Amino acid sequence: MSEPIEVLPAGECHVWLARAPVVLPVNLVRCYEAWLTDDEWARYQSFRFERHRHLYLLTRGVVRATLSRYADVAPGEWRFAVGSHGKPYVALPAEAGRLSFNLSNTDGLVACAVAREVAVGVDVENVMRPGDPMSIAAQFFSPREVRDLSALPWSRQRERFFAYWTLKEAYIKARGLGLAIPLNQFSFLLDEEKPEIGLLIDEGLSDDPCSWQCRRPSVAPPHALALLVRRGLRADFVVRLREHEVHSGEAEEAQPMIDQSRAGTSLG
Ligand SMILES: CC(C)(COP(=O)(O)OP(=O)(O)OC[C@H]1O[C@@H](n2cnc3c(N)ncnc32)[C@H](O)[C@@H]1OP(=O)(O)O)[C@@H](O)C(=O)NCCC(=O)NCCS
């Protein structure tokens, strides 16, 4: 028996999180593989490392299962298209196209943000990934953000760096333009005394910072998450974090998520 359809109110954004297990159960692998289109299958097969292949598969499974919670559409029936800068959106079934979504994945975590007919962008990062925050910030962040980071003691720079990083990624993903937006031409304003997150956007980017709702819902370490929703003139969206259960399989029937030949990823 299929699950009942859930209501996604117009004023809500749901962020579904899936912890990527060390091993992906073989039945889940088979189920998610069966949902892939030919193009997705080709991309799935093209990954060199097993852990990247499985993270890709888990991400595809999560987005299909998530969208099917809110529409009477079987997970394997969704068809996606991408915008001119690569942002995926629902192409079919056409009547379900009112669901907007955005995806992010990193070592150990997949996130899928869903809302109705508004631009959303989500980013997750594993804050333990190696790399020097200050040198990356100097290369990509705005002067204001770099100044803020520089003023912090070393022990707090990494956390603040990932707060900026995820927010900046979520913004360029919400707009759908990716790295076509210069990362140093907009700034987030973080203040530990205030829950609100400010946003300043250079004139050249032709965007109204007030139209965005910026959030950093807390997720379990070692991950950081940021979400941007284009609220327009609406009141703030209610943001709900939801957990997509991924049960680890028995070791002997599980597919490895860890590729021992690759010890980590770098920040660059
Ligand atoms: C591609 C990009 C949009 C996100 O890349 P990312 O942060 O490495 O990866 P994430 O897991 O967060 O997001 C990838 C997903 O975003 C979606 N996506 C791709 N292009 C997108 C776009 N233009 N807009 C919104 N979403 C996009 C896709 O669903 C993609 O996953 P898929 O290919 O498996 O479907 C882009 O911002 C990028 O390449 N960033 C590089 C990171 C960087 O250099 N950051 C500098 C410091 S801030």
CSV table of C-alpha atoms and ligand atoms in Angstrom, one decimal:
chain,number,residue,atom,x,y,z
A,1,MET,CA,0.0,0.0,0.0
A,2,SER,CA,1.4,3.4,-0.9
A,3,GLU,CA,2.0,6.2,1.6
A,4,PRO,CA,-0.7,8.9,1.9
A,5,ILE,CA,0.2,12.2,0.2
A,6,GLU,CA,1.5,14.8,2.5
A,7,VAL,CA,0.4,18.4,2.3
A,8,LEU,CA,3.1,21.0,1.7
A,9,PRO,CA,1.6,24.3,2.6
A,10,ALA,CA,2.5,27.3,0.4
A,11,GLY,CA,4.2,29.0,3.4
A,12,GLU,CA,6.5,26.1,4.3
A,13,CYS,CA,9.8,24.8,3.1
A,14,HIS,CA,10.7,21.3,4.1
A,15,VAL,CA,14.3,20.2,4.2
A,16,TRP,CA,14.8,16.4,4.0
A,17,LEU,CA,18.1,15.1,5.4
A,18,ALA,CA,19.5,11.6,4.7
A,19,ARG,CA,22.5,10.4,6.6
A,20,ALA,CA,24.6,8.6,4.1
A,21,PRO,CA,25.5,5.3,5.8
A,22,VAL,CA,28.9,3.7,5.6
A,23,VAL,CA,27.1,0.9,3.7
A,24,LEU,CA,24.1,1.3,1.5
A,25,PRO,CA,21.7,-1.6,1.8
A,26,VAL,CA,21.6,-3.7,-1.3
A,27,ASN,CA,17.8,-3.6,-1.5
A,28,LEU,CA,17.9,0.2,-1.4
A,29,VAL,CA,20.6,0.2,-4.1
A,30,ARG,CA,18.3,-2.0,-6.3
A,31,CYS,CA,15.3,0.1,-5.6
A,32,TYR,CA,17.0,3.5,-6.3
A,33,GLU,CA,18.7,2.0,-9.4
A,34,ALA,CA,15.4,1.0,-10.8
A,35,TRP,CA,14.2,4.6,-10.6
A,36,LEU,CA,17.1,6.1,-12.7
A,37,THR,CA,16.5,7.3,-16.2
A,38,ASP,CA,19.0,6.3,-18.9
A,39,ASP,CA,20.8,9.6,-18.6
A,40,GLU,CA,21.0,9.2,-14.8
A,41,TRP,CA,22.2,5.7,-15.2
A,42,ALA,CA,25.0,6.8,-17.5
A,43,ARG,CA,26.1,9.4,-15.0
A,44,TYR,CA,25.8,6.9,-12.1
A,45,GLN,CA,28.1,4.5,-14.0
A,46,SER,CA,30.6,7.3,-14.8
A,47,PHE,CA,31.8,7.9,-11.3
A,48,ARG,CA,35.3,6.6,-10.7
A,49,PHE,CA,35.0,6.1,-7.0
A,50,GLU,CA,32.4,3.8,-5.4
A,51,ARG,CA,31.5,6.3,-2.6
A,52,HIS,CA,30.8,9.1,-5.1
A,53,ARG,CA,28.7,6.7,-7.2
A,54,HIS,CA,26.6,5.7,-4.2
A,55,LEU,CA,26.3,9.3,-2.9
A,56,TYR,CA,24.9,10.2,-6.4
A,57,LEU,CA,22.5,7.2,-6.2
A,58,LEU,CA,21.3,8.1,-2.7
A,59,THR,CA,20.8,11.7,-3.8
A,60,ARG,CA,18.7,10.6,-6.8
A,61,GLY,CA,16.7,8.3,-4.5
A,62,VAL,CA,16.1,11.0,-1.9
A,63,VAL,CA,14.8,13.6,-4.3
A,64,ARG,CA,12.4,11.1,-6.0
A,65,ALA,CA,11.2,9.7,-2.7
A,66,THR,CA,10.8,13.2,-1.3
A,67,LEU,CA,8.8,14.6,-4.2
A,68,SER,CA,6.5,11.6,-4.2
A,69,ARG,CA,5.6,12.4,-0.6
A,70,TYR,CA,3.9,15.5,-1.8
A,71,ALA,CA,2.3,14.4,-5.1
A,72,ASP,CA,0.6,11.3,-6.4
A,73,VAL,CA,3.5,10.4,-8.6
A,74,ALA,CA,5.5,7.2,-8.3
A,75,PRO,CA,9.2,7.9,-7.5
A,76,GLY,CA,10.4,6.4,-10.8
A,77,GLU,CA,8.0,8.6,-12.8
A,78,TRP,CA,9.6,12.0,-12.1
A,79,ARG,CA,11.5,13.5,-15.0
A,80,PHE,CA,13.9,16.4,-14.5
A,81,ALA,CA,15.4,19.1,-16.7
A,82,VAL,CA,18.1,21.6,-15.9
A,83,GLY,CA,18.2,25.4,-16.3
A,84,SER,CA,20.8,27.2,-18.4
A,85,HIS,CA,23.3,27.1,-15.4
A,86,GLY,CA,22.5,23.5,-14.4
A,87,LYS,CA,19.8,23.9,-11.7
A,88,PRO,CA,17.5,20.9,-11.9
A,89,TYR,CA,13.7,21.3,-11.8
A,90,VAL,CA,10.7,19.0,-12.3
A,91,ALA,CA,9.9,18.7,-16.0
A,92,LEU,CA,7.3,15.9,-15.7
A,93,PRO,CA,4.6,15.3,-14.7
A,94,ALA,CA,3.8,18.9,-15.7
A,95,GLU,CA,1.0,19.3,-13.2
A,96,ALA,CA,3.5,18.5,-10.4
A,97,GLY,CA,5.9,21.2,-11.6
A,98,ARG,CA,4.7,23.5,-8.8
A,99,LEU,CA,7.1,21.8,-6.5
A,100,SER,CA,10.4,23.5,-6.4
A,101,PHE,CA,13.4,21.7,-4.9
A,102,ASN,CA,17.1,21.9,-4.5
A,103,LEU,CA,19.7,19.3,-3.6
A,104,SER,CA,23.0,19.2,-1.9
A,105,ASN,CA,25.3,16.4,-0.8
A,106,THR,CA,28.6,16.0,1.0
A,107,ASP,CA,30.5,13.3,2.8
A,108,GLY,CA,27.9,11.6,5.0
A,109,LEU,CA,24.8,13.8,4.2
A,110,VAL,CA,22.2,14.5,1.5
A,111,ALA,CA,19.8,17.4,1.7
A,112,CYS,CA,16.7,18.0,-0.4
A,113,ALA,CA,14.8,21.3,0.2
A,114,VAL,CA,11.2,21.4,-1.2
A,115,ALA,CA,8.7,24.3,-1.4
A,116,ARG,CA,5.9,25.4,-3.7
A,117,GLU,CA,6.7,27.7,-6.6
A,118,VAL,CA,9.4,29.6,-4.9
A,119,ALA,CA,13.2,29.6,-5.5
A,120,VAL,CA,15.0,27.6,-2.9
A,121,GLY,CA,18.7,26.9,-2.5
A,122,VAL,CA,20.3,24.5,0.0
A,123,ASP,CA,23.9,23.7,0.8
A,124,VAL,CA,25.5,21.1,3.2
A,125,GLU,CA,29.1,20.8,3.9
A,126,ASN,CA,31.2,18.5,6.1
A,127,VAL,CA,33.1,21.0,8.2
A,128,MET,CA,35.9,18.5,8.8
A,129,ARG,CA,37.0,18.5,5.2
A,130,PRO,CA,40.7,19.7,5.1
A,131,GLY,CA,41.7,23.1,3.8
A,132,ASP,CA,42.7,26.5,5.1
A,133,PRO,CA,39.6,28.6,5.6
A,134,MET,CA,41.4,32.0,5.5
A,135,SER,CA,43.1,31.4,2.2
A,136,ILE,CA,39.9,30.2,0.6
A,137,ALA,CA,37.9,33.1,2.0
A,138,ALA,CA,40.5,35.5,0.7
A,139,GLN,CA,40.1,34.1,-2.8
A,140,PHE,CA,36.2,33.9,-2.9
A,141,PHE,CA,34.5,35.8,-0.1
A,142,SER,CA,33.6,39.5,0.0
A,143,PRO,CA,36.0,41.9,1.7
A,144,ARG,CA,33.5,42.4,4.5
A,145,GLU,CA,33.3,38.6,5.2
A,146,VAL,CA,37.0,38.3,5.1
A,147,ARG,CA,37.4,41.1,7.6
A,148,ASP,CA,34.8,39.5,9.9
A,149,LEU,CA,36.6,36.1,9.7
A,150,SER,CA,40.0,37.8,10.3
A,151,ALA,CA,38.8,39.4,13.5
A,152,LEU,CA,37.9,36.1,15.0
A,153,PRO,CA,40.3,33.9,17.0
A,154,TRP,CA,41.7,31.0,15.0
A,155,SER,CA,39.6,28.5,17.0
A,156,ARG,CA,36.3,30.1,15.7
A,157,GLN,CA,37.3,30.8,12.2
A,158,ARG,CA,36.4,27.3,10.8
A,159,GLU,CA,32.9,27.3,12.0
A,160,ARG,CA,32.2,30.9,10.8
A,161,PHE,CA,33.9,30.1,7.5
A,162,PHE,CA,31.5,27.2,6.8
A,163,ALA,CA,28.5,29.4,7.9
A,164,TYR,CA,29.5,31.8,5.1
A,165,TRP,CA,30.4,29.1,2.6
A,166,THR,CA,27.1,27.3,3.0
A,167,LEU,CA,25.1,30.5,2.9
A,168,LYS,CA,26.9,31.7,-0.2
A,169,GLU,CA,26.4,28.4,-2.0
A,170,ALA,CA,22.7,28.3,-1.0
A,171,TYR,CA,22.3,31.8,-2.5
A,172,ILE,CA,23.9,31.1,-5.8
A,173,LYS,CA,21.9,27.8,-6.0
A,174,ALA,CA,18.6,29.5,-5.1
A,175,ARG,CA,19.2,31.9,-8.0
A,176,GLY,CA,20.1,28.9,-10.2
A,177,LEU,CA,23.1,30.7,-11.6
A,178,GLY,CA,25.8,28.8,-9.7
A,179,LEU,CA,29.3,30.2,-10.0
A,180,ALA,CA,28.1,32.7,-12.7
A,181,ILE,CA,27.5,34.9,-9.7
A,182,PRO,CA,30.8,36.3,-8.4
A,183,LEU,CA,31.0,35.2,-4.8
A,184,ASN,CA,32.6,38.4,-3.6
A,185,GLN,CA,29.7,40.6,-4.8
A,186,PHE,CA,27.3,39.7,-2.0
A,187,SER,CA,27.9,39.5,1.7
A,188,PHE,CA,26.1,37.7,4.6
A,189,LEU,CA,26.1,39.5,7.9
A,190,LEU,CA,26.3,37.1,10.9
A,191,ASP,CA,25.9,38.3,14.4
A,192,GLU,CA,25.9,35.8,17.3
A,193,GLU,CA,23.7,38.2,19.3
A,194,LYS,CA,20.9,38.1,16.7
A,195,PRO,CA,19.2,35.2,15.1
A,196,GLU,CA,18.6,37.1,11.8
A,197,ILE,CA,21.1,36.7,9.0
A,198,GLY,CA,21.6,39.8,7.0
A,199,LEU,CA,22.4,40.0,3.3
A,200,LEU,CA,23.9,42.7,1.2
A,201,ILE,CA,24.0,42.4,-2.6
A,202,ASP,CA,26.1,44.6,-4.9
A,203,GLU,CA,24.0,46.6,-7.4
A,204,GLY,CA,25.5,44.8,-10.3
A,205,LEU,CA,23.7,41.6,-9.3
A,206,SER,CA,20.3,43.2,-9.6
A,207,ASP,CA,18.6,41.5,-6.7
A,208,ASP,CA,16.7,42.7,-3.7
A,209,PRO,CA,18.3,41.2,-0.5
A,210,CYS,CA,15.0,41.8,1.4
A,211,SER,CA,13.3,39.2,-0.8
A,212,TRP,CA,15.4,36.4,0.7
A,213,GLN,CA,14.9,34.4,3.8
A,214,CYS,CA,18.3,33.1,5.0
A,215,ARG,CA,18.5,30.3,7.5
A,216,ARG,CA,21.1,28.1,9.1
A,217,PRO,CA,19.1,25.3,10.8
A,218,SER,CA,21.4,23.3,13.0
A,219,VAL,CA,22.3,19.8,12.0
A,220,ALA,CA,24.4,17.2,13.8
A,221,PRO,CA,28.2,17.6,13.6
A,222,PRO,CA,30.2,17.4,11.5
A,223,HIS,CA,27.8,19.0,9.0
A,224,ALA,CA,26.7,22.6,8.4
A,225,LEU,CA,23.6,23.5,6.4
A,226,ALA,CA,22.2,26.7,5.0
A,227,LEU,CA,18.9,27.4,3.2
A,228,LEU,CA,17.7,30.4,1.1
A,229,VAL,CA,14.1,30.8,0.2
A,230,ARG,CA,12.7,33.6,-2.0
A,231,ARG,CA,9.9,34.8,0.2
A,232,GLY,CA,9.1,37.9,-1.9
A,233,LEU,CA,6.4,39.9,-0.1
A,234,ARG,CA,5.2,36.9,1.9
A,235,ALA,CA,5.8,36.5,5.6
A,236,ASP,CA,8.7,34.2,6.6
A,237,PHE,CA,8.4,30.6,5.5
A,238,VAL,CA,8.2,28.0,8.2
A,239,VAL,CA,11.2,25.8,7.7
A,240,ARG,CA,10.9,22.2,8.8
A,241,LEU,CA,13.8,19.7,9.0
A,242,ARG,CA,12.8,16.2,8.2
A,243,GLU,CA,14.8,13.0,8.4
A,244,HIS,CA,14.8,10.6,5.5
A,245,GLU,CA,15.5,7.2,7.1
A,246,VAL,CA,18.3,5.2,5.4
A,247,HIS,CA,18.7,1.9,7.1
A,248,SER,CA,22.1,0.3,7.0
A,249,GLY,CA,22.1,-3.2,5.6
A,250,GLU,CA,23.7,-6.2,6.9
A,251,ALA,CA,27.4,-6.1,6.2
A,252,GLU,CA,27.4,-9.1,3.9
A,253,GLU,CA,24.7,-7.7,1.7
A,254,ALA,CA,25.7,-4.1,1.9
A,255,GLN,CA,27.4,-1.9,-0.7
A,256,PRO,CA,30.3,0.1,0.6
A,257,MET,CA,30.0,3.9,0.8
A,258,ILE,CA,33.7,4.3,1.6
A,259,ASP,CA,36.4,4.2,-1.0
A,260,GLN,CA,39.5,3.4,0.9
A,261,SER,CA,41.7,4.5,-1.9
A,262,ARG,CA,40.5,8.1,-1.4
A,263,ALA,CA,41.2,9.5,2.1
A,264,GLY,CA,39.3,12.8,1.8
A,265,THR,CA,38.3,15.7,-0.3
A,266,SER,CA,39.9,19.1,-0.2
A,267,LEU,CA,38.3,22.4,0.2
A,268,GLY,CA,39.4,24.0,-3.1
B,1,LIG,C1,27.4,23.2,-8.8
B,1,LIG,C2,27.2,24.2,-7.7
B,1,LIG,C3,25.9,24.9,-8.0
B,1,LIG,C4,27.1,23.5,-6.3
B,1,LIG,O1,28.1,22.6,-6.2
B,1,LIG,P1,28.5,22.0,-4.8
B,1,LIG,O2,28.3,22.9,-3.6
B,1,LIG,O3,29.9,21.4,-5.1
B,1,LIG,O4,27.5,20.7,-4.6
B,1,LIG,P2,26.2,20.5,-3.9
B,1,LIG,O5,26.1,19.1,-3.5
B,1,LIG,O6,25.9,21.5,-2.8
B,1,LIG,O7,25.1,20.7,-5.0
B,1,LIG,C5,25.1,19.9,-6.2
B,1,LIG,C6,23.7,19.9,-6.7
B,1,LIG,O8,23.2,21.2,-6.9
B,1,LIG,C7,22.3,21.1,-8.0
B,1,LIG,N1,22.7,22.1,-9.0
B,1,LIG,C8,23.6,22.0,-10.0
B,1,LIG,N2,23.7,23.2,-10.6
B,1,LIG,C9,22.9,24.1,-9.9
B,1,LIG,C10,22.6,25.5,-10.1
B,1,LIG,N3,23.1,26.2,-11.1
B,1,LIG,N4,21.8,26.0,-9.3
B,1,LIG,C11,21.2,25.3,-8.3
B,1,LIG,N5,21.4,24.0,-8.1
B,1,LIG,C12,22.3,23.4,-8.9
B,1,LIG,C13,22.3,19.7,-8.6
B,1,LIG,O9,21.2,19.0,-8.1
B,1,LIG,C14,23.6,19.2,-8.0
B,1,LIG,O10,23.5,17.8,-7.7
B,1,LIG,P3,23.4,16.7,-8.9
B,1,LIG,O11,24.3,17.1,-9.9
B,1,LIG,O12,23.8,15.4,-8.2
B,1,LIG,O13,22.0,16.7,-9.3
B,1,LIG,C15,28.2,25.3,-7.7
B,1,LIG,O14,27.9,26.3,-6.8
B,1,LIG,C16,29.6,24.9,-7.6
B,1,LIG,O15,30.3,24.3,-8.4
B,1,LIG,N6,30.2,25.3,-6.5
B,1,LIG,C17,31.6,24.9,-6.2
B,1,LIG,C18,32.0,25.1,-4.8
B,1,LIG,C19,32.9,26.3,-4.5
B,1,LIG,O16,33.9,26.5,-5.2
B,1,LIG,N7,32.6,27.2,-3.5
B,1,LIG,C20,33.4,28.3,-3.2
B,1,LIG,C21,33.3,28.7,-1.8
B,1,LIG,S1,31.8,29.5,-1.4
